[in-house]
Amino acid sequence: MVTQSFVKELAKIVGWENVLFSKKDLLAYSYDATQRQEMPELVVFPHSTAEISEVMKVAQRGRIPVVPRGAGTGISGGTVAIKGGVILELSRMNRIIALDTANRRAITEPGVINLDLQDTLAPLGFMYPPDPASQKSCTLGGNVGENAGGPLCLRYGVTSRYVCGMEVVLPTGEVVDFGGGVEDIPGYDLRGLLIGSEGTLGIATRLI
């Protein structure tokens, strides 16, 4: 159960303006496109990997469930807080950090809207093939969590084919890197394990 001291700890990390706990606010984050509804106890908006790491450390000490969320457009219930706890809302981490068209690479934060990346690439003569039906509102982090596809996946494949690497915060708060800037990193494909895991294994905070 979320306590007042727990809320204060999280507010010290992200600021009070980035913590929601009133019933009317929580209601907006209690469902996704499945329409299943479960009330979280708290919604937190981090702005950096460091903040997410600290939030996860505090949550683990208190054994509080944490559910990462993007735009809530998924149709599998992956962002529904079925055990209460904290919704970790990543939509404010929405920067396209770098574009390297020569090597066909983009580095983004998880809250970037799918269509925003498409619109940024189009004038440069490039595209990002995974195109979920909700691409006007869904986030790249959510696409990774769900291994999203779309009509173009029949020709080009789904999200897992296009994510080369990611920075991930584990439930312990540890920050690790899986994959990298090339298509086939030697060793175990832990990147592939994370894609489609709906945030149950870790929280992607930077995507390549």
JSON list of C-alpha atoms in Angstrom, two decimals:
[
{"chain": "A", "resi": 1, "resn": "MET", "atom": "CA", "xyz": [0.00, 0.00, 0.00]},
{"chain": "A", "resi": 2, "resn": "VAL", "atom": "CA", "xyz": [1.21, 3.50, -0.88]},
{"chain": "A", "resi": 3, "resn": "THR", "atom": "CA", "xyz": [1.86, 5.54, 2.26]},
{"chain": "A", "resi": 4, "resn": "GLN", "atom": "CA", "xyz": [2.21, 9.27, 2.77]},
{"chain": "A", "resi": 5, "resn": "SER", "atom": "CA", "xyz": [5.95, 8.89, 3.41]},
{"chain": "A", "resi": 6, "resn": "PHE", "atom": "CA", "xyz": [6.29, 6.94, 0.14]},
{"chain": "A", "resi": 7, "resn": "VAL", "atom": "CA", "xyz": [4.55, 9.74, -1.77]},
{"chain": "A", "resi": 8, "resn": "LYS", "atom": "CA", "xyz": [6.87, 12.30, -0.18]},
{"chain": "A", "resi": 9, "resn": "GLU", "atom": "CA", "xyz": [9.93, 10.25, -1.18]},
{"chain": "A", "resi": 10, "resn": "LEU", "atom": "CA", "xyz": [8.80, 10.17, -4.80]},
{"chain": "A", "resi": 11, "resn": "ALA", "atom": "CA", "xyz": [7.95, 13.88, -4.75]},
{"chain": "A", "resi": 12, "resn": "LYS", "atom": "CA", "xyz": [11.53, 14.61, -3.63]},
{"chain": "A", "resi": 13, "resn": "ILE", "atom": "CA", "xyz": [12.75, 12.79, -6.74]},
{"chain": "A", "resi": 14, "resn": "VAL", "atom": "CA", "xyz": [10.42, 14.18, -9.43]},
{"chain": "A", "resi": 15, "resn": "GLY", "atom": "CA", "xyz": [8.83, 17.24, -7.76]},
{"chain": "A", "resi": 16, "resn": "TRP", "atom": "CA", "xyz": [5.29, 17.60, -6.43]},
{"chain": "A", "resi": 17, "resn": "GLU", "atom": "CA", "xyz": [4.11, 18.93, -9.80]},
{"chain": "A", "resi": 18, "resn": "ASN", "atom": "CA", "xyz": [4.91, 15.52, -11.30]},
{"chain": "A", "resi": 19, "resn": "VAL", "atom": "CA", "xyz": [2.92, 13.44, -8.80]},
{"chain": "A", "resi": 20, "resn": "LEU", "atom": "CA", "xyz": [-0.84, 12.84, -9.09]},
{"chain": "A", "resi": 21, "resn": "PHE", "atom": "CA", "xyz": [-2.89, 11.25, -6.31]},
{"chain": "A", "resi": 22, "resn": "SER", "atom": "CA", "xyz": [-6.39, 12.75, -6.40]},
{"chain": "A", "resi": 23, "resn": "LYS", "atom": "CA", "xyz": [-9.15, 10.36, -7.43]},
{"chain": "A", "resi": 24, "resn": "LYS", "atom": "CA", "xyz": [-10.18, 12.38, -10.48]},
{"chain": "A", "resi": 25, "resn": "ASP", "atom": "CA", "xyz": [-6.58, 12.37, -11.76]},
{"chain": "A", "resi": 26, "resn": "LEU", "atom": "CA", "xyz": [-6.05, 8.68, -11.06]},
{"chain": "A", "resi": 27, "resn": "LEU", "atom": "CA", "xyz": [-9.22, 7.83, -12.95]},
{"chain": "A", "resi": 28, "resn": "ALA", "atom": "CA", "xyz": [-7.66, 9.04, -16.21]},
{"chain": "A", "resi": 29, "resn": "TYR", "atom": "CA", "xyz": [-4.82, 6.54, -15.80]},
{"chain": "A", "resi": 30, "resn": "SER", "atom": "CA", "xyz": [-6.92, 3.57, -14.69]},
{"chain": "A", "resi": 31, "resn": "TYR", "atom": "CA", "xyz": [-7.52, 1.99, -18.12]},
{"chain": "A", "resi": 32, "resn": "ASP", "atom": "CA", "xyz": [-6.12, 1.45, -21.60]},
{"chain": "A", "resi": 33, "resn": "ALA", "atom": "CA", "xyz": [-7.79, 0.63, -24.94]},
{"chain": "A", "resi": 34, "resn": "THR", "atom": "CA", "xyz": [-9.08, -2.68, -23.53]},
{"chain": "A", "resi": 35, "resn": "GLN", "atom": "CA", "xyz": [-11.42, -0.64, -21.29]},
{"chain": "A", "resi": 36, "resn": "ARG", "atom": "CA", "xyz": [-10.45, -2.80, -18.30]},
{"chain": "A", "resi": 37, "resn": "GLN", "atom": "CA", "xyz": [-10.25, -0.46, -15.35]},
{"chain": "A", "resi": 38, "resn": "GLU", "atom": "CA", "xyz": [-8.14, -0.74, -12.19]},
{"chain": "A", "resi": 39, "resn": "MET", "atom": "CA", "xyz": [-7.32, 2.30, -10.05]},
{"chain": "A", "resi": 40, "resn": "PRO", "atom": "CA", "xyz": [-3.66, 3.07, -9.37]},
{"chain": "A", "resi": 41, "resn": "GLU", "atom": "CA", "xyz": [-2.76, 4.72, -6.08]},
{"chain": "A", "resi": 42, "resn": "LEU", "atom": "CA", "xyz": [-0.32, 7.20, -7.57]},
{"chain": "A", "resi": 43, "resn": "VAL", "atom": "CA", "xyz": [0.83, 8.53, -10.96]},
{"chain": "A", "resi": 44, "resn": "VAL", "atom": "CA", "xyz": [4.42, 9.75, -11.34]},
{"chain": "A", "resi": 45, "resn": "PHE", "atom": "CA", "xyz": [5.90, 11.64, -14.32]},
{"chain": "A", "resi": 46, "resn": "PRO", "atom": "CA", "xyz": [9.68, 11.21, -14.52]},
{"chain": "A", "resi": 47, "resn": "HIS", "atom": "CA", "xyz": [11.84, 13.26, -16.89]},
{"chain": "A", "resi": 48, "resn": "SER", "atom": "CA", "xyz": [15.08, 11.26, -16.93]},
{"chain": "A", "resi": 49, "resn": "THR", "atom": "CA", "xyz": [16.64, 7.85, -16.53]},
{"chain": "A", "resi": 50, "resn": "ALA", "atom": "CA", "xyz": [18.13, 8.96, -13.21]},
{"chain": "A", "resi": 51, "resn": "GLU", "atom": "CA", "xyz": [14.69, 9.84, -11.84]},
{"chain": "A", "resi": 52, "resn": "ILE", "atom": "CA", "xyz": [13.24, 6.51, -12.95]},
{"chain": "A", "resi": 53, "resn": "SER", "atom": "CA", "xyz": [16.13, 4.68, -11.32]},
{"chain": "A", "resi": 54, "resn": "GLU", "atom": "CA", "xyz": [15.50, 6.43, -7.99]},
{"chain": "A", "resi": 55, "resn": "VAL", "atom": "CA", "xyz": [11.75, 5.84, -8.20]},
{"chain": "A", "resi": 56, "resn": "MET", "atom": "CA", "xyz": [12.30, 2.13, -8.75]},
{"chain": "A", "resi": 57, "resn": "LYS", "atom": "CA", "xyz": [14.69, 1.90, -5.80]},
{"chain": "A", "resi": 58, "resn": "VAL", "atom": "CA", "xyz": [12.12, 3.51, -3.50]},
{"chain": "A", "resi": 59, "resn": "ALA", "atom": "CA", "xyz": [9.32, 1.32, -4.86]},
{"chain": "A", "resi": 60, "resn": "GLN", "atom": "CA", "xyz": [11.36, -1.85, -4.41]},
{"chain": "A", "resi": 61, "resn": "ARG", "atom": "CA", "xyz": [12.15, -1.00, -0.79]},
{"chain": "A", "resi": 62, "resn": "GLY", "atom": "CA", "xyz": [8.44, -0.57, -0.13]},
{"chain": "A", "resi": 63, "resn": "ARG", "atom": "CA", "xyz": [7.46, -3.56, -2.35]},
{"chain": "A", "resi": 64, "resn": "ILE", "atom": "CA", "xyz": [5.11, -1.26, -4.27]},
{"chain": "A", "resi": 65, "resn": "PRO", "atom": "CA", "xyz": [4.02, -2.39, -7.77]},
{"chain": "A", "resi": 66, "resn": "VAL", "atom": "CA", "xyz": [5.08, -0.09, -10.63]},
{"chain": "A", "resi": 67, "resn": "VAL", "atom": "CA", "xyz": [3.45, -0.12, -14.08]},
{"chain": "A", "resi": 68, "resn": "PRO", "atom": "CA", "xyz": [5.19, 1.85, -16.86]},
{"chain": "A", "resi": 69, "resn": "ARG", "atom": "CA", "xyz": [2.81, 3.64, -19.23]},
{"chain": "A", "resi": 70, "resn": "GLY", "atom": "CA", "xyz": [3.05, 5.63, -22.43]},
{"chain": "A", "resi": 71, "resn": "ALA", "atom": "CA", "xyz": [-0.17, 6.80, -24.09]},
{"chain": "A", "resi": 72, "resn": "GLY", "atom": "CA", "xyz": [-2.37, 3.95, -22.85]},
{"chain": "A", "resi": 73, "resn": "THR", "atom": "CA", "xyz": [-3.43, 2.91, -26.37]},
{"chain": "A", "resi": 74, "resn": "GLY", "atom": "CA", "xyz": [-2.50, -0.77, -25.97]},
{"chain": "A", "resi": 75, "resn": "ILE", "atom": "CA", "xyz": [-5.12, -3.47, -26.32]},
{"chain": "A", "resi": 76, "resn": "SER", "atom": "CA", "xyz": [-3.61, -6.11, -24.03]},
{"chain": "A", "resi": 77, "resn": "GLY", "atom": "CA", "xyz": [-4.04, -4.46, -20.61]},
{"chain": "A", "resi": 78, "resn": "GLY", "atom": "CA", "xyz": [-0.29, -3.93, -20.30]},
{"chain": "A", "resi": 79, "resn": "THR", "atom": "CA", "xyz": [-0.62, -0.49, -18.67]},
{"chain": "A", "resi": 80, "resn": "VAL", "atom": "CA", "xyz": [-3.46, -1.31, -16.26]},
{"chain": "A", "resi": 81, "resn": "ALA", "atom": "CA", "xyz": [-2.47, -1.24, -12.58]},
{"chain": "A", "resi": 82, "resn": "ILE", "atom": "CA", "xyz": [-4.17, -4.52, -11.64]},
{"chain": "A", "resi": 83, "resn": "LYS", "atom": "CA", "xyz": [-2.49, -4.50, -8.20]},
{"chain": "A", "resi": 84, "resn": "GLY", "atom": "CA", "xyz": [-2.70, -0.77, -7.58]},
{"chain": "A", "resi": 85, "resn": "GLY", "atom": "CA", "xyz": [0.60, 0.89, -6.81]},
{"chain": "A", "resi": 86, "resn": "VAL", "atom": "CA", "xyz": [2.29, 3.41, -9.10]},
{"chain": "A", "resi": 87, "resn": "ILE", "atom": "CA", "xyz": [1.72, 4.28, -12.75]},
{"chain": "A", "resi": 88, "resn": "LEU", "atom": "CA", "xyz": [5.06, 5.48, -14.11]},
{"chain": "A", "resi": 89, "resn": "GLU", "atom": "CA", "xyz": [3.91, 7.79, -16.90]},
{"chain": "A", "resi": 90, "resn": "LEU", "atom": "CA", "xyz": [6.72, 8.22, -19.47]},
{"chain": "A", "resi": 91, "resn": "SER", "atom": "CA", "xyz": [5.02, 10.62, -21.89]},
{"chain": "A", "resi": 92, "resn": "ARG", "atom": "CA", "xyz": [7.11, 13.60, -20.78]},
{"chain": "A", "resi": 93, "resn": "MET", "atom": "CA", "xyz": [10.34, 11.86, -21.82]},
{"chain": "A", "resi": 94, "resn": "ASN", "atom": "CA", "xyz": [9.61, 12.77, -25.44]},
{"chain": "A", "resi": 95, "resn": "ARG", "atom": "CA", "xyz": [12.82, 13.95, -27.07]},
{"chain": "A", "resi": 96, "resn": "ILE", "atom": "CA", "xyz": [14.30, 12.74, -30.34]},
{"chain": "A", "resi": 97, "resn": "ILE", "atom": "CA", "xyz": [17.88, 12.84, -29.13]},
{"chain": "A", "resi": 98, "resn": "ALA", "atom": "CA", "xyz": [19.76, 12.22, -32.37]},
{"chain": "A", "resi": 99, "resn": "LEU", "atom": "CA", "xyz": [19.25, 11.31, -36.02]},
{"chain": "A", "resi": 100, "resn": "ASP", "atom": "CA", "xyz": [22.03, 9.65, -37.99]},
{"chain": "A", "resi": 101, "resn": "THR", "atom": "CA", "xyz": [20.59, 9.18, -41.47]},
{"chain": "A", "resi": 102, "resn": "ALA", "atom": "CA", "xyz": [23.94, 8.05, -42.89]},
{"chain": "A", "resi": 103, "resn": "ASN", "atom": "CA", "xyz": [23.76, 4.96, -40.68]},
{"chain": "A", "resi": 104, "resn": "ARG", "atom": "CA", "xyz": [19.93, 4.81, -40.59]},
{"chain": "A", "resi": 105, "resn": "ARG", "atom": "CA", "xyz": [19.77, 5.28, -36.84]},
{"chain": "A", "resi": 106, "resn": "ALA", "atom": "CA", "xyz": [17.65, 7.39, -34.50]},
{"chain": "A", "resi": 107, "resn": "ILE", "atom": "CA", "xyz": [18.04, 7.72, -30.73]},
{"chain": "A", "resi": 108, "resn": "THR", "atom": "CA", "xyz": [14.88, 8.65, -28.85]},
{"chain": "A", "resi": 109, "resn": "GLU", "atom": "CA", "xyz": [13.30, 8.74, -25.44]},
{"chain": "A", "resi": 110, "resn": "PRO", "atom": "CA", "xyz": [10.36, 6.37, -24.86]},
{"chain": "A", "resi": 111, "resn": "GLY", "atom": "CA", "xyz": [7.67, 9.07, -24.81]},
{"chain": "A", "resi": 112, "resn": "VAL", "atom": "CA", "xyz": [8.19, 10.13, -28.44]},
{"chain": "A", "resi": 113, "resn": "ILE", "atom": "CA", "xyz": [4.95, 9.74, -30.41]},
{"chain": "A", "resi": 114, "resn": "ASN", "atom": "CA", "xyz": [5.31, 7.24, -33.26]},
{"chain": "A", "resi": 115, "resn": "LEU", "atom": "CA", "xyz": [3.93, 9.67, -35.85]},
{"chain": "A", "resi": 116, "resn": "ASP", "atom": "CA", "xyz": [6.20, 12.49, -34.63]},
{"chain": "A", "resi": 117, "resn": "LEU", "atom": "CA", "xyz": [9.21, 10.37, -35.50]},
{"chain": "A", "resi": 118, "resn": "GLN", "atom": "CA", "xyz": [7.64, 9.56, -38.89]},
{"chain": "A", "resi": 119, "resn": "ASP", "atom": "CA", "xyz": [7.01, 13.24, -39.59]},
{"chain": "A", "resi": 120, "resn": "THR", "atom": "CA", "xyz": [10.57, 14.15, -38.59]},
{"chain": "A", "resi": 121, "resn": "LEU", "atom": "CA", "xyz": [12.05, 11.50, -40.89]},
{"chain": "A", "resi": 122, "resn": "ALA", "atom": "CA", "xyz": [9.81, 12.08, -43.93]},
{"chain": "A", "resi": 123, "resn": "PRO", "atom": "CA", "xyz": [11.46, 15.34, -45.16]},
{"chain": "A", "resi": 124, "resn": "LEU", "atom": "CA", "xyz": [14.82, 13.55, -44.97]},
{"chain": "A", "resi": 125, "resn": "GLY", "atom": "CA", "xyz": [13.57, 10.74, -47.21]},
{"chain": "A", "resi": 126, "resn": "PHE", "atom": "CA", "xyz": [13.33, 8.12, -44.46]},
{"chain": "A", "resi": 127, "resn": "MET", "atom": "CA", "xyz": [10.61, 6.25, -42.56]},
{"chain": "A", "resi": 128, "resn": "TYR", "atom": "CA", "xyz": [10.22, 4.14, -39.44]},
{"chain": "A", "resi": 129, "resn": "PRO", "atom": "CA", "xyz": [8.22, 1.12, -40.68]},
{"chain": "A", "resi": 130, "resn": "PRO", "atom": "CA", "xyz": [6.23, -0.09, -37.61]},
{"chain": "A", "resi": 131, "resn": "ASP", "atom": "CA", "xyz": [2.93, 1.80, -37.90]},
{"chain": "A", "resi": 132, "resn": "PRO", "atom": "CA", "xyz": [0.38, 0.84, -35.23]},
{"chain": "A", "resi": 133, "resn": "ALA", "atom": "CA", "xyz": [-3.20, 1.92, -35.88]},
{"chain": "A", "resi": 134, "resn": "SER", "atom": "CA", "xyz": [-2.80, 4.35, -32.98]},
{"chain": "A", "resi": 135, "resn": "GLN", "atom": "CA", "xyz": [0.42, 5.90, -34.33]},
{"chain": "A", "resi": 136, "resn": "LYS", "atom": "CA", "xyz": [-0.98, 9.42, -33.94]},
{"chain": "A", "resi": 137, "resn": "SER", "atom": "CA", "xyz": [-0.91, 8.99, -30.17]},
{"chain": "A", "resi": 138, "resn": "CYS", "atom": "CA", "xyz": [1.04, 5.84, -29.22]},
{"chain": "A", "resi": 139, "resn": "THR", "atom": "CA", "xyz": [4.62, 6.18, -27.99]},
{"chain": "A", "resi": 140, "resn": "LEU", "atom": "CA", "xyz": [7.77, 4.41, -29.11]},
{"chain": "A", "resi": 141, "resn": "GLY", "atom": "CA", "xyz": [8.28, 3.06, -25.59]},
{"chain": "A", "resi": 142, "resn": "GLY", "atom": "CA", "xyz": [4.80, 1.59, -25.70]},
{"chain": "A", "resi": 143, "resn": "ASN", "atom": "CA", "xyz": [5.53, 0.14, -29.14]},
{"chain": "A", "resi": 144, "resn": "VAL", "atom": "CA", "xyz": [8.58, -1.58, -27.67]},
{"chain": "A", "resi": 145, "resn": "GLY", "atom": "CA", "xyz": [6.62, -2.85, -24.66]},
{"chain": "A", "resi": 146, "resn": "GLU", "atom": "CA", "xyz": [3.98, -4.39, -26.92]},
{"chain": "A", "resi": 147, "resn": "ASN", "atom": "CA", "xyz": [6.22, -5.27, -29.91]},
{"chain": "A", "resi": 148, "resn": "ALA", "atom": "CA", "xyz": [3.74, -3.30, -31.99]},
{"chain": "A", "resi": 149, "resn": "GLY", "atom": "CA", "xyz": [3.16, -3.77, -35.70]},
{"chain": "A", "resi": 150, "resn": "GLY", "atom": "CA", "xyz": [0.53, -2.31, -38.03]},
{"chain": "A", "resi": 151, "resn": "PRO", "atom": "CA", "xyz": [-0.46, -2.71, -41.69]},
{"chain": "A", "resi": 152, "resn": "LEU", "atom": "CA", "xyz": [3.11, -2.17, -42.92]},
{"chain": "A", "resi": 153, "resn": "CYS", "atom": "CA", "xyz": [4.40, -5.04, -40.77]},
{"chain": "A", "resi": 154, "resn": "LEU", "atom": "CA", "xyz": [3.17, -7.42, -43.48]},
{"chain": "A", "resi": 155, "resn": "ARG", "atom": "CA", "xyz": [6.00, -6.10, -45.62]},
{"chain": "A", "resi": 156, "resn": "TYR", "atom": "CA", "xyz": [8.54, -4.70, -43.16]},
{"chain": "A", "resi": 157, "resn": "GLY", "atom": "CA", "xyz": [8.07, -6.56, -39.87]},
{"chain": "A", "resi": 158, "resn": "VAL", "atom": "CA", "xyz": [7.23, -5.48, -36.32]},
{"chain": "A", "resi": 159, "resn": "THR", "atom": "CA", "xyz": [9.03, -3.32, -33.75]},
{"chain": "A", "resi": 160, "resn": "SER", "atom": "CA", "xyz": [11.55, -5.98, -32.68]},
{"chain": "A", "resi": 161, "resn": "ARG", "atom": "CA", "xyz": [13.09, -5.88, -36.13]},
{"chain": "A", "resi": 162, "resn": "TYR", "atom": "CA", "xyz": [13.97, -2.19, -35.81]},
{"chain": "A", "resi": 163, "resn": "VAL", "atom": "CA", "xyz": [15.15, -1.64, -32.24]},
{"chain": "A", "resi": 164, "resn": "CYS", "atom": "CA", "xyz": [18.91, -2.22, -32.18]},
{"chain": "A", "resi": 165, "resn": "GLY", "atom": "CA", "xyz": [19.52, -1.26, -28.58]},
{"chain": "A", "resi": 166, "resn": "MET", "atom": "CA", "xyz": [18.02, 0.28, -25.49]},
{"chain": "A", "resi": 167, "resn": "GLU", "atom": "CA", "xyz": [18.89, 1.72, -22.11]},
{"chain": "A", "resi": 168, "resn": "VAL", "atom": "CA", "xyz": [16.80, -0.01, -19.46]},
{"chain": "A", "resi": 169, "resn": "VAL", "atom": "CA", "xyz": [16.08, 0.55, -15.77]},
{"chain": "A", "resi": 170, "resn": "LEU", "atom": "CA", "xyz": [15.62, -2.77, -13.96]},
{"chain": "A", "resi": 171, "resn": "PRO", "atom": "CA", "xyz": [13.22, -3.26, -11.03]},
{"chain": "A", "resi": 172, "resn": "THR", "atom": "CA", "xyz": [16.17, -2.79, -8.68]},
{"chain": "A", "resi": 173, "resn": "GLY", "atom": "CA", "xyz": [16.87, 0.66, -10.13]},
{"chain": "A", "resi": 174, "resn": "GLU", "atom": "CA", "xyz": [20.01, -0.56, -11.88]},
{"chain": "A", "resi": 175, "resn": "VAL", "atom": "CA", "xyz": [20.59, 1.01, -15.31]},
{"chain": "A", "resi": 176, "resn": "VAL", "atom": "CA", "xyz": [21.80, -1.34, -18.05]},
{"chain": "A", "resi": 177, "resn": "ASP", "atom": "CA", "xyz": [22.26, -1.27, -21.82]},
{"chain": "A", "resi": 178, "resn": "PHE", "atom": "CA", "xyz": [20.98, -4.03, -24.08]},
{"chain": "A", "resi": 179, "resn": "GLY", "atom": "CA", "xyz": [22.09, -4.23, -27.71]},
{"chain": "A", "resi": 180, "resn": "GLY", "atom": "CA", "xyz": [23.71, -1.21, -29.31]},
{"chain": "A", "resi": 181, "resn": "GLY", "atom": "CA", "xyz": [24.01, 0.74, -32.52]},
{"chain": "A", "resi": 182, "resn": "VAL", "atom": "CA", "xyz": [24.48, -2.25, -34.81]},
{"chain": "A", "resi": 183, "resn": "GLU", "atom": "CA", "xyz": [21.93, -4.83, -35.86]},
{"chain": "A", "resi": 184, "resn": "ASP", "atom": "CA", "xyz": [23.55, -7.95, -34.42]},
{"chain": "A", "resi": 185, "resn": "ILE", "atom": "CA", "xyz": [25.45, -7.59, -31.13]},
{"chain": "A", "resi": 186, "resn": "PRO", "atom": "CA", "xyz": [27.48, -10.69, -30.09]},
{"chain": "A", "resi": 187, "resn": "GLY", "atom": "CA", "xyz": [26.06, -12.64, -27.14]},
{"chain": "A", "resi": 188, "resn": "TYR", "atom": "CA", "xyz": [22.57, -13.21, -25.82]},
{"chain": "A", "resi": 189, "resn": "ASP", "atom": "CA", "xyz": [19.78, -11.18, -27.40]},
{"chain": "A", "resi": 190, "resn": "LEU", "atom": "CA", "xyz": [18.50, -9.56, -24.19]},
{"chain": "A", "resi": 191, "resn": "ARG", "atom": "CA", "xyz": [17.14, -6.71, -26.29]},
{"chain": "A", "resi": 192, "resn": "GLY", "atom": "CA", "xyz": [14.78, -9.20, -27.93]},
{"chain": "A", "resi": 193, "resn": "LEU", "atom": "CA", "xyz": [13.75, -10.49, -24.51]},
{"chain": "A", "resi": 194, "resn": "LEU", "atom": "CA", "xyz": [12.71, -7.01, -23.36]},
{"chain": "A", "resi": 195, "resn": "ILE", "atom": "CA", "xyz": [10.75, -6.10, -26.49]},
{"chain": "A", "resi": 196, "resn": "GLY", "atom": "CA", "xyz": [7.17, -7.22, -26.01]},
{"chain": "A", "resi": 197, "resn": "SER", "atom": "CA", "xyz": [7.54, -7.87, -22.27]},
{"chain": "A", "resi": 198, "resn": "GLU", "atom": "CA", "xyz": [5.11, -5.00, -21.42]},
{"chain": "A", "resi": 199, "resn": "GLY", "atom": "CA", "xyz": [7.43, -3.44, -18.86]},
{"chain": "A", "resi": 200, "resn": "THR", "atom": "CA", "xyz": [7.48, -6.55, -16.65]},
{"chain": "A", "resi": 201, "resn": "LEU", "atom": "CA", "xyz": [11.26, -7.03, -16.95]},
{"chain": "A", "resi": 202, "resn": "GLY", "atom": "CA", "xyz": [12.47, -3.45, -17.11]},
{"chain": "A", "resi": 203, "resn": "ILE", "atom": "CA", "xyz": [11.67, 0.09, -18.27]},
{"chain": "A", "resi": 204, "resn": "ALA", "atom": "CA", "xyz": [13.21, 1.28, -21.55]},
{"chain": "A", "resi": 205, "resn": "THR", "atom": "CA", "xyz": [14.42, 4.85, -21.11]},
{"chain": "A", "resi": 206, "resn": "ARG", "atom": "CA", "xyz": [16.38, 5.35, -24.33]},
{"chain": "A", "resi": 207, "resn": "LEU", "atom": "CA", "xyz": [15.90, 3.60, -27.67]},
{"chain": "A", "resi": 208, "resn": "ILE", "atom": "CA", "xyz": [18.18, 3.12, -30.67]}
]
